[in-house]
Short mmCIF file of C-alpha atoms and ligand atoms in Angstrom, two decimals:
data_model
loop_
_atom_site.label_atom_id
_atom_site.label_comp_id
_atom_site.label_asym_id
_atom_site.label_seq_id
_atom_site.Cartn_x
_atom_site.Cartn_y
_atom_site.Cartn_z
CA MET A 1 3.03 -51.81 -1.87
CA CYS A 2 1.91 -50.24 -5.13
CA ALA A 3 0.00 -46.96 -5.17
CA GLU A 4 -3.56 -47.37 -6.42
CA GLN A 5 -4.54 -45.34 -9.48
CA SER A 6 -7.85 -45.28 -11.33
CA VAL A 7 -6.54 -47.36 -14.27
CA ARG A 8 -4.50 -50.46 -13.49
CA LEU A 9 -2.81 -52.33 -16.35
CA VAL A 10 -0.55 -55.35 -16.52
CA VAL A 11 2.31 -54.92 -19.01
CA ALA A 12 4.59 -57.76 -20.10
CA ILE A 13 7.70 -57.46 -22.22
CA THR A 14 8.80 -60.73 -23.83
CA GLY A 15 11.88 -61.69 -25.82
CA ALA A 16 10.81 -60.62 -29.30
CA SER A 17 12.59 -57.87 -31.16
CA GLY A 18 11.02 -54.46 -30.53
CA VAL A 19 11.36 -54.08 -26.77
CA ILE A 20 11.41 -50.33 -27.47
CA TYR A 21 7.61 -50.59 -27.93
CA GLY A 22 7.25 -51.82 -24.36
CA LYS A 23 9.50 -49.09 -23.01
CA ARG A 24 7.58 -46.38 -24.84
CA LEU A 25 4.23 -47.76 -23.66
CA LEU A 26 5.43 -47.67 -20.05
CA GLU A 27 6.63 -44.09 -20.50
CA MET A 28 3.20 -43.07 -21.82
CA LEU A 29 1.28 -44.85 -19.05
CA LYS A 30 3.54 -43.27 -16.44
CA GLN A 31 2.99 -39.84 -17.99
CA LYS A 32 -0.75 -40.49 -17.74
CA LYS A 33 -0.35 -41.50 -14.08
CA MET A 34 -1.74 -44.98 -14.66
CA GLU A 35 -0.87 -47.90 -12.41
CA THR A 36 1.31 -50.44 -14.21
CA HIS A 37 2.31 -53.95 -13.13
CA LEU A 38 5.29 -55.03 -15.22
CA ILE A 39 6.73 -58.46 -15.96
CA VAL A 40 9.89 -58.72 -18.06
CA SER A 41 10.68 -62.24 -19.30
CA ASN A 42 14.18 -63.69 -19.03
CA ALA A 43 14.56 -63.64 -22.83
CA ALA A 44 13.36 -60.02 -22.91
CA GLU A 45 16.15 -59.09 -20.52
CA LYS A 46 18.68 -60.19 -23.15
CA VAL A 47 16.87 -58.39 -25.97
CA ILE A 48 16.68 -55.22 -23.83
CA GLN A 49 20.46 -55.31 -23.46
CA GLN A 50 20.95 -56.00 -27.16
CA GLU A 51 18.49 -53.44 -28.57
CA LEU A 52 18.38 -50.68 -25.97
CA GLY A 53 21.77 -51.05 -24.26
CA VAL A 54 20.15 -50.80 -20.82
CA ASN A 55 19.25 -53.42 -18.22
CA ARG A 56 16.00 -54.84 -16.82
CA LYS A 57 16.06 -52.48 -13.83
CA ASP A 58 16.13 -49.39 -16.09
CA ILE A 59 12.88 -50.57 -17.69
CA GLU A 60 11.32 -51.71 -14.42
CA ARG A 61 11.79 -48.21 -12.97
CA LEU A 62 9.14 -46.99 -15.43
CA ALA A 63 6.45 -49.19 -13.85
CA THR A 64 4.51 -48.80 -10.62
CA CYS A 65 5.31 -52.41 -9.64
CA ALA A 66 7.61 -54.99 -11.22
CA TYR A 67 7.73 -58.78 -10.83
CA GLY A 68 10.07 -61.52 -11.97
CA PRO A 69 8.64 -63.98 -14.53
CA ASP A 70 9.02 -66.82 -12.02
CA ASP A 71 7.24 -65.00 -9.19
CA LEU A 72 4.34 -67.42 -8.97
CA ALA A 73 3.11 -65.81 -5.74
CA ALA A 74 2.54 -62.35 -7.28
CA PRO A 75 -0.95 -60.81 -6.99
CA LEU A 76 -1.31 -61.06 -10.79
CA MET A 77 -1.60 -64.85 -10.38
CA SER A 78 -5.16 -64.42 -9.13
CA GLY A 79 -8.26 -63.10 -10.83
CA SER A 80 -9.31 -61.56 -7.54
CA PHE A 81 -6.58 -58.95 -8.10
CA GLN A 82 -8.55 -56.57 -10.29
CA THR A 83 -7.01 -55.00 -13.37
CA ASP A 84 -8.29 -53.18 -16.43
CA GLY A 85 -6.45 -55.54 -18.76
CA MET A 86 -3.05 -56.63 -20.00
CA ILE A 87 -0.69 -55.80 -22.83
CA ILE A 88 2.13 -58.07 -24.01
CA ILE A 89 4.47 -55.83 -25.97
CA PRO A 90 6.37 -57.13 -27.84
CA CYS A 91 4.95 -60.65 -27.76
CA SER A 92 7.22 -63.53 -28.80
CA MET A 93 5.84 -66.46 -30.77
CA LYS A 94 6.63 -68.65 -27.76
CA THR A 95 4.47 -66.58 -25.42
CA LEU A 96 1.74 -66.39 -28.07
CA ALA A 97 1.75 -70.20 -28.24
CA GLY A 98 1.52 -70.41 -24.44
CA ILE A 99 -1.49 -68.06 -24.40
CA THR A 100 -3.46 -70.04 -26.97
CA HIS A 101 -2.79 -73.34 -25.21
CA GLY A 102 -3.38 -72.29 -21.59
CA PHE A 103 0.23 -73.22 -20.78
CA ALA A 104 0.65 -70.93 -17.78
CA ASP A 105 4.11 -71.91 -16.56
CA ASN A 106 5.37 -68.40 -15.82
CA LEU A 107 3.85 -65.19 -14.46
CA ILE A 108 3.35 -63.64 -17.92
CA LEU A 109 1.38 -66.63 -19.18
CA ARG A 110 -0.59 -66.98 -15.94
CA ALA A 111 -1.47 -63.27 -15.94
CA ALA A 112 -2.62 -63.59 -19.58
CA ASP A 113 -4.65 -66.68 -18.65
CA VAL A 114 -6.23 -64.76 -15.76
CA THR A 115 -6.98 -61.78 -18.02
CA MET A 116 -8.83 -64.06 -20.45
CA LYS A 117 -10.73 -66.04 -17.84
CA GLU A 118 -11.88 -62.83 -16.18
CA LYS A 119 -13.00 -61.52 -19.60
CA ARG A 120 -10.70 -58.52 -19.39
CA ARG A 121 -9.02 -56.99 -22.40
CA LEU A 122 -5.83 -58.72 -23.51
CA VAL A 123 -3.77 -57.02 -26.22
CA VAL A 124 -0.72 -58.65 -27.76
CA VAL A 125 1.83 -57.05 -30.05
CA PRO A 126 3.36 -60.05 -31.84
CA ARG A 127 6.63 -59.66 -33.69
CA GLU A 128 8.24 -62.14 -36.05
CA THR A 129 9.00 -62.32 -39.74
CA PRO A 130 8.39 -64.32 -41.83
CA LEU A 131 5.51 -66.00 -40.05
CA SER A 132 5.19 -69.79 -40.02
CA THR A 133 1.86 -71.57 -40.32
CA VAL A 134 2.09 -72.30 -36.57
CA HIS A 135 2.47 -68.58 -35.81
CA ILE A 136 -0.47 -67.69 -38.06
CA ARG A 137 -2.62 -70.46 -36.53
CA ASN A 138 -1.80 -69.23 -33.03
CA MET A 139 -2.73 -65.66 -33.97
CA LEU A 140 -6.05 -66.88 -35.34
CA ALA A 141 -6.65 -68.94 -32.20
CA ALA A 142 -5.82 -65.93 -30.00
CA SER A 143 -8.15 -63.71 -31.99
CA GLU A 144 -10.96 -66.28 -31.68
CA LEU A 145 -10.37 -66.26 -27.92
CA GLY A 146 -11.04 -62.52 -27.88
CA VAL A 147 -7.43 -61.36 -27.75
CA SER A 148 -6.71 -58.12 -29.65
CA ILE A 149 -3.79 -58.60 -32.00
CA VAL A 150 -1.88 -55.40 -32.75
CA PRO A 151 1.08 -56.61 -34.81
CA ALA A 152 4.28 -54.58 -34.65
CA MET A 153 3.54 -53.31 -38.16
CA PRO A 154 3.93 -49.54 -38.38
CA ALA A 155 1.96 -47.58 -40.99
CA PHE A 156 3.39 -44.94 -43.29
CA TYR A 157 0.37 -42.73 -44.02
CA HIS A 158 1.24 -40.47 -41.09
CA LYS A 159 4.63 -39.87 -42.73
CA PRO A 160 7.05 -41.07 -40.04
CA GLU A 161 10.45 -39.38 -40.09
CA LYS A 162 12.18 -41.13 -37.21
CA ILE A 163 12.12 -44.58 -35.62
CA GLY A 164 10.35 -42.95 -32.68
CA ASP A 165 7.45 -41.94 -34.96
CA MET A 166 7.02 -45.56 -36.04
CA VAL A 167 7.19 -46.78 -32.44
CA ASP A 168 4.64 -44.16 -31.40
CA PHE A 169 2.22 -45.35 -34.07
CA ILE A 170 2.12 -48.87 -32.62
CA VAL A 171 1.99 -47.66 -29.02
CA GLY A 172 -0.81 -45.27 -29.97
CA ARG A 173 -2.82 -48.10 -31.54
CA VAL A 174 -2.37 -50.12 -28.32
CA LEU A 175 -3.64 -47.17 -26.26
CA ASP A 176 -6.60 -46.95 -28.66
CA CYS A 177 -7.57 -50.51 -27.63
CA PHE A 178 -8.12 -49.20 -24.09
CA LYS A 179 -9.62 -45.88 -25.25
CA ILE A 180 -6.74 -44.02 -23.61
CA ASP A 181 -6.42 -40.57 -25.11
CA HIS A 182 -3.10 -39.72 -26.81
CA ASN A 183 -1.46 -37.58 -29.43
CA LEU A 184 1.19 -40.04 -30.60
CA PHE A 185 0.49 -39.83 -34.33
CA LYS A 186 -1.60 -37.88 -36.79
CA ARG A 187 -4.78 -39.83 -37.49
CA TYR A 188 -5.84 -40.59 -41.03
CA SER A 189 -8.58 -38.20 -42.03
CA GLY A 190 -9.12 -39.27 -45.63
CA MET A 191 -7.69 -38.08 -48.92
CA LYS A 192 -9.04 -35.09 -50.79
CA THR A 193 -11.17 -36.36 -53.66
CA ARG A 194 -12.73 -34.22 -56.36
CA SER A 195 -16.17 -34.44 -54.71
CA GLN A 196 -14.69 -33.03 -51.42
CA THR A 197 -12.83 -30.18 -53.14
CA PRO A 198 -14.72 -26.93 -52.67
CA ALA A 199 -15.81 -25.43 -56.00
C1 LIG B 201 18.01 -60.66 -30.11
C2 LIG B 201 16.84 -61.59 -30.14
C3 LIG B 201 15.73 -61.28 -30.91
C4 LIG B 201 14.62 -62.14 -30.94
N1 LIG B 201 13.55 -61.79 -31.69
C5 LIG B 201 12.44 -62.55 -31.69
C6 LIG B 201 11.28 -62.13 -32.39
O1 LIG B 201 11.23 -61.06 -33.03
N2 LIG B 201 10.16 -62.89 -32.29
C7 LIG B 201 10.13 -64.06 -31.55
O2 LIG B 201 9.08 -64.70 -31.50
N3 LIG B 201 11.23 -64.49 -30.89
C8 LIG B 201 12.37 -63.77 -30.93
N4 LIG B 201 13.49 -64.18 -30.23
C9 LIG B 201 13.46 -65.50 -29.55
C10 LIG B 201 12.76 -65.44 -28.19
O3 LIG B 201 13.48 -64.59 -27.32
C11 LIG B 201 12.70 -66.86 -27.60
O4 LIG B 201 11.81 -67.67 -28.34
C12 LIG B 201 12.29 -66.89 -26.15
O5 LIG B 201 12.21 -68.23 -25.72
C13 LIG B 201 10.99 -66.19 -25.89
O6 LIG B 201 10.69 -66.33 -24.51
P1 LIG B 201 9.62 -65.38 -23.78
O7 LIG B 201 8.39 -65.41 -24.60
O8 LIG B 201 9.43 -66.01 -22.45
O9 LIG B 201 10.23 -64.04 -23.68
C14 LIG B 201 14.62 -63.34 -30.18
C15 LIG B 201 15.73 -63.64 -29.40
C16 LIG B 201 16.81 -62.79 -29.37
C17 LIG B 201 18.00 -63.13 -28.50
#
């Protein structure tokens, strides 16, 4: 039984490169004492081993509750299980395609489907390069369906020095989508122009 907190979010990690984004998001949500329901896809399990050198369980420990992608009896299958939204981070092109076509054959896709039908916030962090026309079409379709697309595209204006700074930028922008307060990067506050320079 999962403890109930005031904010309840579904987090899914799929098999795109950049699973570190999902791990960092879970760390932040745990630090903020938010309730997280995590689903790690089978492909993500392999990428977690490859990129982070840890296993699925090490990531699942960061969440309040964790489910297998084939657990089609999980509470997240139903819209009556109330959540404040869902984040798919990183989001593979396969999962993105499933979202835009209502192809809910695993728990991640069903939970995304539920999030959309219940008009809750769905944020995806797609990662692929280069992008095919199919990928771009699916991103447009997702955006038209009300999904927030936060591509794994770090900025440089906050002058990142380490990989962690670049990861924090993306995770911070995801938290911004839910208006969750954070201090993960220095926000852009404009450039000094001559008109702003005191005489
Ligand atoms: C090391 C590794 C890196 C991958 N990186 C990406 C990626 O960046 N983007 C992507 O769409 N798929 C990537 N894939 C392929 C996906 O894992 C694959 O399409 C898988 O079926 C996605 O399934 P899922 O969405 O259920 O996790 C990668 C696979 C591996 C093994």
